[in-house]
Amino acid sequence: MHAADPFLFQLFFIFVWAKLFGEIFERLRLPAVLGEILAGVVVGPYGAALVVPSDAIYAVAEIGAIFLLFTVGLETQPKELLVVGRTSLYVAMAGIAVPFILGFSYMVLRQHTPHEATFVAAAMVATSVGITARVLGDLHVLKTLPARIILGAAVFDDILGMILLGGVVGLASNTGTQWAQLLVTALEAVGFAVVMLFYAPRVVRRMEPGLERMSTHDAPLIIALAICIGLSYAAAKIGMAAIIGAFFAGLAFAEYSPRWNLRPRVSAINEFLAPFFFFSMGSRLNIAVFQDRKLIVSAIVVSILAIISKMVGCGLPVLRSGWSNALKVGTGMVPRGEVGLIVALVGLQMNLISEQAYALVIFMTAITTLVAPPMLKIVFKEESTTVDTIPEEQHTAV
Amino acid sequence: MHAADPFLFQLFFIFVWAKLFGEIFERLRLPAVLGEILAGVVVGPYGAALVVPSDAIYAVAEIGAIFLLFTVGLETQPKELLVVGRTSLYVAMAGIAVPFILGFSYMVLRQHTPHEATFVAAAMVATSVGITARVLGDLHVLKTLPARIILGAAVFDDILGMILLGGVVGLASNTGTQWAQLLVTALEAVGFAVVMLFYAPRVVRRMEPGLERMSTHDAPLIIALAICIGLSYAAAKIGMAAIIGAFFAGLAFAEYSPRWNLRPRVSAINEFLAPFFFFSMGSRLNIAVFQDRKLIVSAIVVSILAIISKMVGCGLPVLRSGWSNALKVGTGMVPRGEVGLIVALVGLQMNLISEQAYALVIFMTAITTLVAPPMLKIVFKEESTTVDTIPEEQHTAV
């Protein structure tokens, strides 16, 4: 294993640097994920070049992205949607349409290629509700109506975002701009989602007795892992992003996750692998591109568009129940996260977007994530004081 | 992620083939690990060549080996040794010395290089007690004296085996045969083991309050993972095998493992990664070497030596308490496992042992593992019937 020294070296230092930056960010009450990405920017090849990830590390990072989305899927309970119902669906749909249209239009106006515009717009779509949920939990307002709408909308948002990403990647890899092809790709993505949403959980349910008869130690976990990798491969094979398969695999197992104790164990795999993904992501960000002032302007405009478009898109469907609620829901849906970043990374790897556009998306993700918590604290101020007496239990609601 | 298709393809099929063979072996009441290795032999490049592992897969397999030994370390409680005491230590020591000397002598007699003889002999040393523990559990005899001596001896055996491996690898990489160098290497290995055994747990104990104050989500797991990779890197850096570092990292955290709930989560990582390691191991076995009849003879002789030497070495220190107990302890220590296989793999990767010697070790490991369960059932026959009325609790003793 002597030849492997550089691999172990990278494995160790990437993990440590990512977690170190994550810890610093946590202490500053900023999202740890941004810290892990920043570690890649600062220590990686475009920064101090202390650690330059090899192909083996990128392979590990790719498995990391798969487990990241598998975990997101496992935590998404389609059943919970029935509670919050239609409002959440409308919030999610408008919250996807408005940012996508605004983002696409702006990018095309700035003379980017249609492919690049599509990828950046798609990256502006997916809300990452983790940060919102944590802030709302801290404020003890998770049981209020807007909070419940947000959490429900986030589930639809994830699923719709995945379908959109499937369509975008499929379209991009066909390089066709014919309408017929666009239709086929969209249908493929929707079909995949429908099968996975409605058929797959039933398959899992039927597998259950067989699984519990299997001789392999811990068969449910093994089967879940196999299906996760298998669907990732299948998704990539039919021209969508691998992570879409991983996400829907998670969704299929979400119902049985508590019973088979899947979540804590998949999370452990995720906690080991995810830092490599985020670090790699940062290590591909060429900070030199920001020397171009035009790009800085673009980055700021895209970030503002990302914030406003979510607030408007997600706020509008709630307007009937008052301005205050609309503002709360809109603000809660602002932060973008992993999915947007992965969209950008897929685009970069397919050579469909430039280093500049990639930098744009990371900048936008960071801004929306940093800006949301203080905004949430302001708009939820009144509830936070009125319901402050509700017992501690609420903390565990998410 | 399109370029990554072959990687995902391999990831999926290796996992599925390994687990499929593992399941078949389990159903035949054979060890799953042997099935996973066989999958690599049958499906891998020297077999049907359905899946040819790439460098990225070998990198994943290497992390798998590290987590395998980390798990072994986590499950080893040095404290438990005080209960079984000196007898176990003597059993372990004689059980290491006799196979090593016999193995080395035979290999040198058969005109292998000293390096090759050393590696094969070292691979004959480490007992893998997992299979024994399971058979004894099935027979309800885990609380008998010989069973407790076996389980205690297995812990010493692991630690001493690691020190020996450290010495062997260090010696081999120095390529020196001078006695001074041998001494330095041996001291280095012993020193590493002593520091890790006596000093590291204290460091972990002192880290505890700080760890629980950390902002990072699930800090103990993250720190344990970081230290595991870090020590693997350190061990490789000072010229020992990386897995030695991982094993001692596990040992250092063993005491706190229940409290921080480390084991189930590290096991989950292990269950995902280990199949890649075992499959890779099998995929490097060139079955064509067995066309040489001389090698088959060697393999059979080495296997018989491996069985007899453990029975004699481990039985002798127990002889005072009767032939029957000596036979039981000796038989219980026969199965070899992961550590021996890794020794051979390290040798192969360092180009210090031939494909033939590698095949020899895998053959020997398979034979000792297959032969032990039926032998155990015979020698433990009387206890099994006399203590059959003892309550179910015993099952959970290991």
mmCIF file with all atom_site columns, C-alpha atoms in Angstrom, chain A residues 1-2 4-9 11-13 15-16 19 22-24 26-27 55-56 59-60 62-63 65-67 169 173 210 213-219 221-223 225-227 229-233 236-243 264-269 271-273 275-277 342 345-346 349-350, chain B residues 1-9 11-13 15-16 19 22-24 26-27 55-56 59-60 62-63 65-67 169 173 210 213-219 221-223 225-227 229-233 236-237 239-243 264-269 271-273 275-277 342 345-346 349-350:
data_model
loop_
_atom_site.group_PDB
_atom_site.id
_atom_site.type_symbol
_atom_site.label_atom_id
_atom_site.label_alt_id
_atom_site.label_comp_id
_atom_site.label_asym_id
_atom_site.label_entity_id
_atom_site.label_seq_id
_atom_site.pdbx_PDB_ins_code
_atom_site.Cartn_x
_atom_site.Cartn_y
_atom_site.Cartn_z
_atom_site.occupancy
_atom_site.B_iso_or_equiv
_atom_site.pdbx_formal_charge
_atom_site.auth_seq_id
_atom_site.auth_comp_id
_atom_site.auth_asym_id
_atom_site.auth_atom_id
_atom_site.pdbx_PDB_model_num
ATOM 1   C CA . MET A 1 1   ? 0.000   0.000   0.000   1.00 0.00 ? 1   MET A CA 1
ATOM 2   C CA . HIS A 1 2   ? 3.026   2.213   -0.362  1.00 0.00 ? 2   HIS A CA 1
ATOM 3   C CA . ALA A 1 4   ? -1.139  4.650   -2.122  1.00 0.00 ? 4   ALA A CA 1
ATOM 4   C CA . ASP A 1 5   ? 0.479   7.216   0.147   1.00 0.00 ? 5   ASP A CA 1
ATOM 5   C CA . PRO A 1 6   ? -0.626  10.240  -1.892  1.00 0.00 ? 6   PRO A CA 1
ATOM 6   C CA . PHE A 1 7   ? -4.202  8.921   -1.862  1.00 0.00 ? 7   PHE A CA 1
ATOM 7   C CA . LEU A 1 8   ? -4.216  8.489   1.925   1.00 0.00 ? 8   LEU A CA 1
ATOM 8   C CA . PHE A 1 9   ? -2.574  11.874  2.284   1.00 0.00 ? 9   PHE A CA 1
ATOM 9   C CA . LEU A 1 11  ? -8.038  11.512  2.015   1.00 0.00 ? 11  LEU A CA 1
ATOM 10  C CA . PHE A 1 12  ? -6.807  12.649  5.402   1.00 0.00 ? 12  PHE A CA 1
ATOM 11  C CA . PHE A 1 13  ? -6.116  16.294  4.681   1.00 0.00 ? 13  PHE A CA 1
ATOM 12  C CA . PHE A 1 15  ? -11.376 15.444  5.409   1.00 0.00 ? 15  PHE A CA 1
ATOM 13  C CA . VAL A 1 16  ? -9.601  17.451  8.093   1.00 0.00 ? 16  VAL A CA 1
ATOM 14  C CA . LYS A 1 19  ? -14.274 19.651  8.772   1.00 0.00 ? 19  LYS A CA 1
ATOM 15  C CA . GLY A 1 22  ? -17.027 23.534  8.725   1.00 0.00 ? 22  GLY A CA 1
ATOM 16  C CA . GLU A 1 23  ? -16.426 23.820  12.463  1.00 0.00 ? 23  GLU A CA 1
ATOM 17  C CA . ILE A 1 24  ? -15.287 27.453  12.150  1.00 0.00 ? 24  ILE A CA 1
ATOM 18  C CA . GLU A 1 26  ? -20.639 26.543  12.641  1.00 0.00 ? 26  GLU A CA 1
ATOM 19  C CA . ARG A 1 27  ? -19.093 28.614  15.427  1.00 0.00 ? 27  ARG A CA 1
ATOM 20  C CA . ASP A 1 55  ? -9.075  11.281  -9.834  1.00 0.00 ? 55  ASP A CA 1
ATOM 21  C CA . ALA A 1 56  ? -9.529  8.773   -7.014  1.00 0.00 ? 56  ALA A CA 1
ATOM 22  C CA . ALA A 1 59  ? -14.480 9.290   -7.576  1.00 0.00 ? 59  ALA A CA 1
ATOM 23  C CA . VAL A 1 60  ? -14.976 9.282   -3.809  1.00 0.00 ? 60  VAL A CA 1
ATOM 24  C CA . GLU A 1 62  ? -18.973 11.360  -6.723  1.00 0.00 ? 62  GLU A CA 1
ATOM 25  C CA . ILE A 1 63  ? -20.088 8.576   -4.377  1.00 0.00 ? 63  ILE A CA 1
ATOM 26  C CA . ALA A 1 65  ? -22.897 13.250  -4.029  1.00 0.00 ? 65  ALA A CA 1
ATOM 27  C CA . ILE A 1 66  ? -24.892 10.062  -4.528  1.00 0.00 ? 66  ILE A CA 1
ATOM 28  C CA . PHE A 1 67  ? -25.181 9.421   -0.801  1.00 0.00 ? 67  PHE A CA 1
ATOM 29  C CA . VAL A 1 169 ? -29.285 17.056  -18.445 1.00 0.00 ? 169 VAL A CA 1
ATOM 30  C CA . SER A 1 173 ? -26.685 15.492  -23.689 1.00 0.00 ? 173 SER A CA 1
ATOM 31  C CA . GLY A 1 210 ? -38.220 -11.663 1.304   1.00 0.00 ? 210 GLY A CA 1
ATOM 32  C CA . ARG A 1 213 ? -35.783 -13.962 5.202   1.00 0.00 ? 213 ARG A CA 1
ATOM 33  C CA . MET A 1 214 ? -32.414 -13.265 3.588   1.00 0.00 ? 214 MET A CA 1
ATOM 34  C CA . SER A 1 215 ? -29.298 -14.765 5.139   1.00 0.00 ? 215 SER A CA 1
ATOM 35  C CA . THR A 1 216 ? -27.046 -11.791 4.459   1.00 0.00 ? 216 THR A CA 1
ATOM 36  C CA . HIS A 1 217 ? -26.344 -9.843  7.617   1.00 0.00 ? 217 HIS A CA 1
ATOM 37  C CA . ASP A 1 218 ? -28.398 -6.648  7.621   1.00 0.00 ? 218 ASP A CA 1
ATOM 38  C CA . ALA A 1 219 ? -30.073 -7.355  4.291   1.00 0.00 ? 219 ALA A CA 1
ATOM 39  C CA . LEU A 1 221 ? -29.350 -1.877  4.362   1.00 0.00 ? 221 LEU A CA 1
ATOM 40  C CA . ILE A 1 222 ? -27.453 -3.866  1.741   1.00 0.00 ? 222 ILE A CA 1
ATOM 41  C CA . ILE A 1 223 ? -30.430 -3.938  -0.632  1.00 0.00 ? 223 ILE A CA 1
ATOM 42  C CA . LEU A 1 225 ? -27.431 0.542   -0.900  1.00 0.00 ? 225 LEU A CA 1
ATOM 43  C CA . ALA A 1 226 ? -27.494 -1.698  -3.976  1.00 0.00 ? 226 ALA A CA 1
ATOM 44  C CA . ILE A 1 227 ? -30.669 -0.038  -5.269  1.00 0.00 ? 227 ILE A CA 1
ATOM 45  C CA . ILE A 1 229 ? -26.118 2.736   -6.657  1.00 0.00 ? 229 ILE A CA 1
ATOM 46  C CA . GLY A 1 230 ? -28.129 0.809   -9.259  1.00 0.00 ? 230 GLY A CA 1
ATOM 47  C CA . LEU A 1 231 ? -30.626 3.608   -9.821  1.00 0.00 ? 231 LEU A CA 1
ATOM 48  C CA . SER A 1 232 ? -27.817 6.158   -9.936  1.00 0.00 ? 232 SER A CA 1
ATOM 49  C CA . TYR A 1 233 ? -26.215 4.101   -12.662 1.00 0.00 ? 233 TYR A CA 1
ATOM 50  C CA . ALA A 1 236 ? -26.867 8.207   -15.745 1.00 0.00 ? 236 ALA A CA 1
ATOM 51  C CA . LYS A 1 237 ? -27.381 5.512   -18.362 1.00 0.00 ? 237 LYS A CA 1
ATOM 52  C CA . ILE A 1 238 ? -30.644 6.993   -19.694 1.00 0.00 ? 238 ILE A CA 1
ATOM 53  C CA . GLY A 1 239 ? -28.972 10.392  -19.828 1.00 0.00 ? 239 GLY A CA 1
ATOM 54  C CA . MET A 1 240 ? -30.051 12.002  -16.571 1.00 0.00 ? 240 MET A CA 1
ATOM 55  C CA . ALA A 1 241 ? -27.801 12.872  -13.630 1.00 0.00 ? 241 ALA A CA 1
ATOM 56  C CA . ALA A 1 242 ? -26.807 9.938   -11.419 1.00 0.00 ? 242 ALA A CA 1
ATOM 57  C CA . ILE A 1 243 ? -27.938 11.756  -8.290  1.00 0.00 ? 243 ILE A CA 1
ATOM 58  C CA . PRO A 1 264 ? -28.641 6.924   10.930  1.00 0.00 ? 264 PRO A CA 1
ATOM 59  C CA . ARG A 1 265 ? -26.539 4.399   9.064   1.00 0.00 ? 265 ARG A CA 1
ATOM 60  C CA . VAL A 1 266 ? -26.839 5.968   5.637   1.00 0.00 ? 266 VAL A CA 1
ATOM 61  C CA . SER A 1 267 ? -26.127 9.301   7.347   1.00 0.00 ? 267 SER A CA 1
ATOM 62  C CA . ALA A 1 268 ? -22.887 7.853   8.712   1.00 0.00 ? 268 ALA A CA 1
ATOM 63  C CA . ILE A 1 269 ? -21.766 6.906   5.212   1.00 0.00 ? 269 ILE A CA 1
ATOM 64  C CA . GLU A 1 271 ? -20.913 12.091  6.876   1.00 0.00 ? 271 GLU A CA 1
ATOM 65  C CA . PHE A 1 272 ? -17.766 10.315  5.826   1.00 0.00 ? 272 PHE A CA 1
ATOM 66  C CA . LEU A 1 273 ? -18.170 10.938  2.078   1.00 0.00 ? 273 LEU A CA 1
ATOM 67  C CA . PRO A 1 275 ? -16.865 16.422  2.875   1.00 0.00 ? 275 PRO A CA 1
ATOM 68  C CA . PHE A 1 276 ? -14.992 15.067  -0.148  1.00 0.00 ? 276 PHE A CA 1
ATOM 69  C CA . PHE A 1 277 ? -17.836 16.184  -2.370  1.00 0.00 ? 277 PHE A CA 1
ATOM 70  C CA . ILE A 1 342 ? -24.651 19.636  -8.217  1.00 0.00 ? 342 ILE A CA 1
ATOM 71  C CA . LEU A 1 345 ? -21.058 20.670  -11.309 1.00 0.00 ? 345 LEU A CA 1
ATOM 72  C CA . VAL A 1 346 ? -22.817 18.384  -13.801 1.00 0.00 ? 346 VAL A CA 1
ATOM 73  C CA . GLN A 1 349 ? -18.216 18.180  -16.069 1.00 0.00 ? 349 GLN A CA 1
ATOM 74  C CA . MET A 1 350 ? -20.199 17.972  -19.312 1.00 0.00 ? 350 MET A CA 1
ATOM 75  C CA . MET B 1 1   ? -21.287 12.954  -14.675 1.00 0.00 ? 1   MET B CA 1
ATOM 76  C CA . HIS B 1 2   ? -21.448 11.177  -17.994 1.00 0.00 ? 2   HIS B CA 1
ATOM 77  C CA . ALA B 1 3   ? -17.798 10.338  -18.145 1.00 0.00 ? 3   ALA B CA 1
ATOM 78  C CA . ALA B 1 4   ? -18.328 8.579   -14.833 1.00 0.00 ? 4   ALA B CA 1
ATOM 79  C CA . ASP B 1 5   ? -20.594 5.893   -16.251 1.00 0.00 ? 5   ASP B CA 1
ATOM 80  C CA . PRO B 1 6   ? -17.936 3.137   -16.170 1.00 0.00 ? 6   PRO B CA 1
ATOM 81  C CA . PHE B 1 7   ? -17.191 3.961   -12.545 1.00 0.00 ? 7   PHE B CA 1
ATOM 82  C CA . LEU B 1 8   ? -20.856 3.759   -11.536 1.00 0.00 ? 8   LEU B CA 1
ATOM 83  C CA . PHE B 1 9   ? -21.199 0.585   -13.577 1.00 0.00 ? 9   PHE B CA 1
ATOM 84  C CA . LEU B 1 11  ? -19.548 0.300   -8.357  1.00 0.00 ? 11  LEU B CA 1
ATOM 85  C CA . PHE B 1 12  ? -22.972 -1.220  -8.898  1.00 0.00 ? 12  PHE B CA 1
ATOM 86  C CA . PHE B 1 13  ? -22.002 -4.573  -10.331 1.00 0.00 ? 13  PHE B CA 1
ATOM 87  C CA . PHE B 1 15  ? -21.421 -4.517  -4.984  1.00 0.00 ? 15  PHE B CA 1
ATOM 88  C CA . VAL B 1 16  ? -24.209 -6.709  -6.355  1.00 0.00 ? 16  VAL B CA 1
ATOM 89  C CA . LYS B 1 19  ? -23.350 -9.542  -2.081  1.00 0.00 ? 19  LYS B CA 1
ATOM 90  C CA . GLY B 1 22  ? -22.086 -13.687 -0.078  1.00 0.00 ? 22  GLY B CA 1
ATOM 91  C CA . GLU B 1 23  ? -25.795 -14.507 0.202   1.00 0.00 ? 23  GLU B CA 1
ATOM 92  C CA . ILE B 1 24  ? -25.334 -17.873 -1.541  1.00 0.00 ? 24  ILE B CA 1
ATOM 93  C CA . GLU B 1 26  ? -24.519 -17.731 3.837   1.00 0.00 ? 26  GLU B CA 1
ATOM 94  C CA . ARG B 1 27  ? -27.322 -20.003 2.707   1.00 0.00 ? 27  ARG B CA 1
ATOM 95  C CA . ASP B 1 55  ? -7.972  2.342   -10.181 1.00 0.00 ? 55  ASP B CA 1
ATOM 96  C CA . ALA B 1 56  ? -10.871 4.262   -8.650  1.00 0.00 ? 56  ALA B CA 1
ATOM 97  C CA . ALA B 1 59  ? -8.969  3.236   -4.150  1.00 0.00 ? 59  ALA B CA 1
ATOM 98  C CA . VAL B 1 60  ? -12.448 2.554   -2.752  1.00 0.00 ? 60  VAL B CA 1
ATOM 99  C CA . GLU B 1 62  ? -8.345  0.493   0.018   1.00 0.00 ? 62  GLU B CA 1
ATOM 100 C CA . ILE B 1 63  ? -10.641 2.691   2.105   1.00 0.00 ? 63  ILE B CA 1
ATOM 101 C CA . ALA B 1 65  ? -9.646  -2.289  4.120   1.00 0.00 ? 65  ALA B CA 1
ATOM 102 C CA . ILE B 1 66  ? -9.048  0.663   6.428   1.00 0.00 ? 66  ILE B CA 1
ATOM 103 C CA . PHE B 1 67  ? -12.620 0.654   7.704   1.00 0.00 ? 67  PHE B CA 1
ATOM 104 C CA . VAL B 1 169 ? 6.284   -4.465  6.113   1.00 0.00 ? 169 VAL B CA 1
ATOM 105 C CA . SER B 1 173 ? 10.394  -1.761  2.587   1.00 0.00 ? 173 SER B CA 1
ATOM 106 C CA . GLY B 1 210 ? -13.896 19.292  24.143  1.00 0.00 ? 210 GLY B CA 1
ATOM 107 C CA . ARG B 1 213 ? -18.533 21.204  23.136  1.00 0.00 ? 213 ARG B CA 1
ATOM 108 C CA . MET B 1 214 ? -17.780 21.207  19.402  1.00 0.00 ? 214 MET B CA 1
ATOM 109 C CA . SER B 1 215 ? -20.262 22.820  17.032  1.00 0.00 ? 215 SER B CA 1
ATOM 110 C CA . THR B 1 216 ? -19.834 20.297  14.231  1.00 0.00 ? 216 THR B CA 1
ATOM 111 C CA . HIS B 1 217 ? -22.788 17.976  14.013  1.00 0.00 ? 217 HIS B CA 1
ATOM 112 C CA . ASP B 1 218 ? -21.857 14.594  15.454  1.00 0.00 ? 218 ASP B CA 1
ATOM 113 C CA . ALA B 1 219 ? -18.324 15.625  16.361  1.00 0.00 ? 219 ALA B CA 1
ATOM 114 C CA . LEU B 1 221 ? -17.899 10.350  14.791  1.00 0.00 ? 221 LEU B CA 1
ATOM 115 C CA . ILE B 1 222 ? -16.129 12.952  12.668  1.00 0.00 ? 222 ILE B CA 1
ATOM 116 C CA . ILE B 1 223 ? -13.087 13.040  14.960  1.00 0.00 ? 223 ILE B CA 1
ATOM 117 C CA . LEU B 1 225 ? -13.050 9.073   11.295  1.00 0.00 ? 225 LEU B CA 1
ATOM 118 C CA . ALA B 1 226 ? -10.376 11.757  10.989  1.00 0.00 ? 226 ALA B CA 1
ATOM 119 C CA . ILE B 1 227 ? -8.103  9.959   13.433  1.00 0.00 ? 227 ILE B CA 1
ATOM 120 C CA . ILE B 1 229 ? -7.604  8.037   8.307   1.00 0.00 ? 229 ILE B CA 1
ATOM 121 C CA . GLY B 1 230 ? -4.850  10.087  9.914   1.00 0.00 ? 230 GLY B CA 1
ATOM 122 C CA . LEU B 1 231 ? -3.282  7.131   11.707  1.00 0.00 ? 231 LEU B CA 1
ATOM 123 C CA . SER B 1 232 ? -3.592  5.005   8.566   1.00 0.00 ? 232 SER B CA 1
ATOM 124 C CA . TYR B 1 233 ? -1.659  7.666   6.721   1.00 0.00 ? 233 TYR B CA 1
ATOM 125 C CA . ALA B 1 236 ? 1.965   4.073   5.910   1.00 0.00 ? 236 ALA B CA 1
ATOM 126 C CA . LYS B 1 237 ? 4.266   7.069   6.215   1.00 0.00 ? 237 LYS B CA 1
ATOM 127 C CA . GLY B 1 239 ? 6.704   2.344   6.577   1.00 0.00 ? 239 GLY B CA 1
ATOM 128 C CA . MET B 1 240 ? 4.061   0.097   8.123   1.00 0.00 ? 240 MET B CA 1
ATOM 129 C CA . ALA B 1 241 ? 0.773   -0.971  6.556   1.00 0.00 ? 241 ALA B CA 1
ATOM 130 C CA . ALA B 1 242 ? -1.978  1.660   6.622   1.00 0.00 ? 242 ALA B CA 1
ATOM 131 C CA . ILE B 1 243 ? -4.440  -0.769  8.169   1.00 0.00 ? 243 ILE B CA 1
ATOM 132 C CA . PRO B 1 264 ? -23.250 0.719   14.265  1.00 0.00 ? 264 PRO B CA 1
ATOM 133 C CA . ARG B 1 265 ? -22.335 3.770   12.211  1.00 0.00 ? 265 ARG B CA 1
ATOM 134 C CA . VAL B 1 266 ? -18.777 2.770   11.420  1.00 0.00 ? 266 VAL B CA 1
ATOM 135 C CA . SER B 1 267 ? -20.176 -0.684  10.600  1.00 0.00 ? 267 SER B CA 1
ATOM 136 C CA . ALA B 1 268 ? -22.534 0.908   8.079   1.00 0.00 ? 268 ALA B CA 1
ATOM 137 C CA . ILE B 1 269 ? -19.594 2.554   6.308   1.00 0.00 ? 269 ILE B CA 1
ATOM 138 C CA . GLU B 1 271 ? -20.751 -2.686  5.054   1.00 0.00 ? 271 GLU B CA 1
ATOM 139 C CA . PHE B 1 272 ? -20.787 -0.386  2.066   1.00 0.00 ? 272 PHE B CA 1
ATOM 140 C CA . LEU B 1 273 ? -17.031 -0.425  1.453   1.00 0.00 ? 273 LEU B CA 1
ATOM 141 C CA . PRO B 1 275 ? -17.431 -5.754  -0.490  1.00 0.00 ? 275 PRO B CA 1
ATOM 142 C CA . PHE B 1 276 ? -15.208 -3.703  -2.791  1.00 0.00 ? 276 PHE B CA 1
ATOM 143 C CA . PHE B 1 277 ? -12.192 -4.786  -0.791  1.00 0.00 ? 277 PHE B CA 1
ATOM 144 C CA . ILE B 1 342 ? -4.371  -8.080  3.773   1.00 0.00 ? 342 ILE B CA 1
ATOM 145 C CA . LEU B 1 345 ? -2.242  -8.147  -0.577  1.00 0.00 ? 345 LEU B CA 1
ATOM 146 C CA . VAL B 1 346 ? 0.319   -5.728  0.856   1.00 0.00 ? 346 VAL B CA 1
ATOM 147 C CA . GLN B 1 349 ? 1.239   -4.592  -4.050  1.00 0.00 ? 349 GLN B CA 1
ATOM 148 C CA . MET B 1 350 ? 4.846   -4.102  -2.924  1.00 0.00 ? 350 MET B CA 1
#
